[in-house]
C-alpha angles and dihedrals in degrees: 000000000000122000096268087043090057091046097051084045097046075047090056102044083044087061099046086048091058096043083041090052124012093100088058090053087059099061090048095063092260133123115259092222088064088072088062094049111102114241087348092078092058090049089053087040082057100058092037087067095038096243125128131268094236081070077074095073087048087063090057103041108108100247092359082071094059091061095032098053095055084050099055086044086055093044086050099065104030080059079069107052093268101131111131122116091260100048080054087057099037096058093044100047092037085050091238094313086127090074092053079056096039086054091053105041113021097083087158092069122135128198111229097213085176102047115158110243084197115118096247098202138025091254092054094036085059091042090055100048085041094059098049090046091053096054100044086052092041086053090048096048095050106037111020121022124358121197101231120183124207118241109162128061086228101125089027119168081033105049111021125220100264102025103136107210138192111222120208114230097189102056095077098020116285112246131239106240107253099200096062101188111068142117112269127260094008128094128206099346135028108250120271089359109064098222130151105271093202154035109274144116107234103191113097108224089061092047084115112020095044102101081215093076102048095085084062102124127217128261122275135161133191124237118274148228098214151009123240112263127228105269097012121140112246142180122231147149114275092244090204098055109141101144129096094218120027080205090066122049101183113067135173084257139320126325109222106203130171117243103263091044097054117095123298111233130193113211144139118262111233107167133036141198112298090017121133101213126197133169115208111179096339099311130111122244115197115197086333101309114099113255129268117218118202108239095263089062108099103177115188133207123181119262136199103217107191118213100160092241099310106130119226115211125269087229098061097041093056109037100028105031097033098233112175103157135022132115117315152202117235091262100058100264127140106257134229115218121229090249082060099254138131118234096212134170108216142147126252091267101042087054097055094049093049085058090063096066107113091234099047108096107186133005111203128167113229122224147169105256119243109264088031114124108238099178095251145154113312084029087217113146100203098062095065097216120155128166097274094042111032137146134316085229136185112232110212118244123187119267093013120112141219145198112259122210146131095273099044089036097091091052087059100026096105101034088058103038104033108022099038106038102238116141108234137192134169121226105193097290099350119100104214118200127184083345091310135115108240134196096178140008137209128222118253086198151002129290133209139194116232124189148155119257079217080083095189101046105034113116090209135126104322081068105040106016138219127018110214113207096251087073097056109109102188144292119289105235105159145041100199082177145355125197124194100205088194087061120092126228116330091001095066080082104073086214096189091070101041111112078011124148122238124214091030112140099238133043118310117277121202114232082188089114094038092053092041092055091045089061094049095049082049094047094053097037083056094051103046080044091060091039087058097050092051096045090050089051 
């Protein structure tokens, strides 16, 4: 829906609020034509059940909504002497329609103007607490700081596989949920089943008919406190996502999602709006100057290190020389080819330290020559673009035009079609836009480039594009923990990045000891605190 869709809808829901209730309203020493007044009746509904106004902005609140509005059904009634266990069931499985019921036919109503607030039993004493503590958590996850776990080694040596992050919603605007009815606190599945966490038609052909997909909201963004920085590791949704399982990339058929249900990404932005990219030999060219990564930055490229055949210890390639993949036996261990070589993904230093080992023979990175067809984003041929030697490439930024025409349309093709809304069709050689024919276009938003520091196996944006700014989900700014499931015992727990910052410019420094001792400190001020008291009294 579309603003002025989701206004005429709120208008409706108002309507049937104020036939399903103004009698109601009535009983309870109000006038019955409050029940009609937009907003006002809510206001009025507020003060009917004893709870207080600030419960309004709940109602309104994308997700909150769907716990807030059963509570105030159930206060509703309960306002009316409808207590009982299967009140409680009737309003919730006929959604609220019991009280439609309860307005025509219960003419013995009365209004309890003194009912007690107070939980009356244990049970609804826990539900209670349970239910606040749902939505405060539920407010927290979708519009100020979001846990996050890494699953990819795709910004190994950066991220690492089992750092657990917090990511920051605010730093870059939190965004309003557009699927608005979801479970709380999931994304895309509900957790050990693999079911659908939310209200939406997936298959493509139905995106506008299926009546599913009609309580999708618009886009909207808070203000923020900052702008994303050049090689800063960011969150978003994959753009591309079209699978129901990133685990499987090979579906029955394509998966349809809208954006803030496709699948969340961690990666580094490399290129930002208004930036010309371009990969020679691995490295990143930026506007024509080769890029400049910040310390903390460890980009990897995969290496033959020849030995001859002479193995190296495990030992020594994992913990000296800091190998994490590579080829492999079945038992984990690093391989020997039978041309006697080590695959190896390393950085640049690594590399050249493993080179100083007195049996490796040659060090060489090995990359996809330039011409060669890689199977990237445009997925043109001809262009010859791979993921060591790719572009150079213009990254959209918002206001600025470009020339449209058959040869840089593929480039665009899914910015303007998919991620701002235009219809567009192609008449031979004409490029027809909103029913119009269109030599150039000009960008609606911003676009990034998102890519792993694990330079040779990262699926980013050489494979899928460009990321708009409506699918950015925040900025990562903290590893709470991090677990290495191949340690053994006390060692599974990487303590050197727990409490640890993420985007710093060296290498992560836990804060674990610092926030330790600030508990304690806590711990024994509240106690001499509380001594005093007592001993004053």
């Amino acid at each position: 829906m579309n603003v002025l869709e989701w206004l005429v809808f709120i208008l409706i829901m108002l309507f049937i609020h104020g036939l399903s209730t103004w009698k109601l309203y009535a009983k309870a020493g109000r006038k019955p034509v409050e029940a009609f007044i937009p907003i006002y009746n809510l206001v009025v509904l507020m003060k009917i059940i004893k709870r207080p106004t600030w419960w309004l902005f709940l109602l309104f609140i994308p997700i909150i909504n769907l716990i807030m509005i059963p509570v105030v059904w159930v206060e509703t009634i309960r306002s009316f002497g409808k207590n009982s266990r299967l009140d409680t069931a009737l309003v919730l499985l006929t959604l609220g329609f019991y009280i439609t019921y309860l307005n025509y036919t219960s003419d013995k109503l009365t209004y309890n103007e003194n009912k007690d607030l107070q939980p009356k039993t244990k049970t609804e004493e826990t539900v209670s607490s349970l239910l606040f503590a749902i939505i405060v958590a539920t407010l927290v996850h979708t519009y100020i700081i979001q846990p996050f776990t890494i699953p990819s080694s795709s910004l190994e040596k950066t991220l690492l596989i089992g750092d657990y992050l917090f990511v920051s919603k605010i730093n870059f605007g939190a965004r309003t949920p557009m699927t608005t009815v979801a479970l709380p606190m999931v994304h895309d599945s509900i957790p050990f089943s693999g079911v659908k966490s939310y209200l939406f038609n997936d298959d493509f052909t139905k995106k506008e008919t299926s009546i599913l997909n009609k309580f999708q909201l618009p886009y909207f963004r808070f203000p923020s406190i900052e702008k994303i920085k050049r090689n800063e590791i960011v969150v978003f949704n994959q753009p591309a996502d079209t699978l129901r399982d990133m685990d499987n990339f090979h579906p029955d058929r394509n998966y349809y999602k809208p954006v803030d249900k496709k699948t969340n990404l961690v990666k580094r932005c490399v290129g930002m709006p208004g930036d010309s990219l371009e990969i020679r030999d691995g490295d990143i060219y930026i506007n024509g100057k080769k890029d400049k990564l910040p310390e903390s930055a460890k980009p990897q490229y995969n290496f033959i290190v020849d030995t001859k055949g002479i193995a190296i210890s495990q030992d020594a390639l994992v913990h000296r020389y800091g190998a994490r993949e590579g080829m492999k036996y079945d038992n984990g261990a690093f391989a020997l080819t039978n041309t006697g070589q080590y695959f190896l993904t390393l950085t640049d230093k690594e590399a050249a330290l493993i080179a100083t080992n007195p049996v490796v023979k040659g060090v060489k990175k090995y990359l996809s020559p330039k011409g060669e067809d890689g199977k990237v984003f445009p997925h043109i041929p001809s262009l010859g673009w791979n993921i060591d030697n790719y572009g150079p490439i213009y990254i959209p930024q918002k206001g600025k035009t470009i020339q449209l025409n058959i040869k840089t349309f593929p480039l665009y093709k899914r910015i303007i079609a998919e991620y701002e809304h235009n219809n567009l069709q192609i008449h031979g050689n004409e490029i027809v836009i909103n029913g119009k024919v269109s030599t150039t276009y000009t960008f609606k938003q911003d676009y990034y480039w998102m890519m792993g520091d694990n330079r040779q196996n990262s699926l980013d944006a050489r494979f899928w594009g460009y990321v708009p700014f409506d699918h950015v989900v925040g900025k990562p700014v903290f590893i709470w923990f991090s677990w290495d499931k191949d340690g053994s015992g006390i060692n599974k727990v990487r303590w050197n990045r727990v409490f640890s910052v993420v985007n710093g410019n060296g290498e992560p420094k836990s804060y674990l000891i610092h926030f330790l001792v600030l508990i304690v400190l806590y711990s024994v001020g509240s106690r001499i605190i509380k001594k005093r008291k007592k001993e004053q009294v």
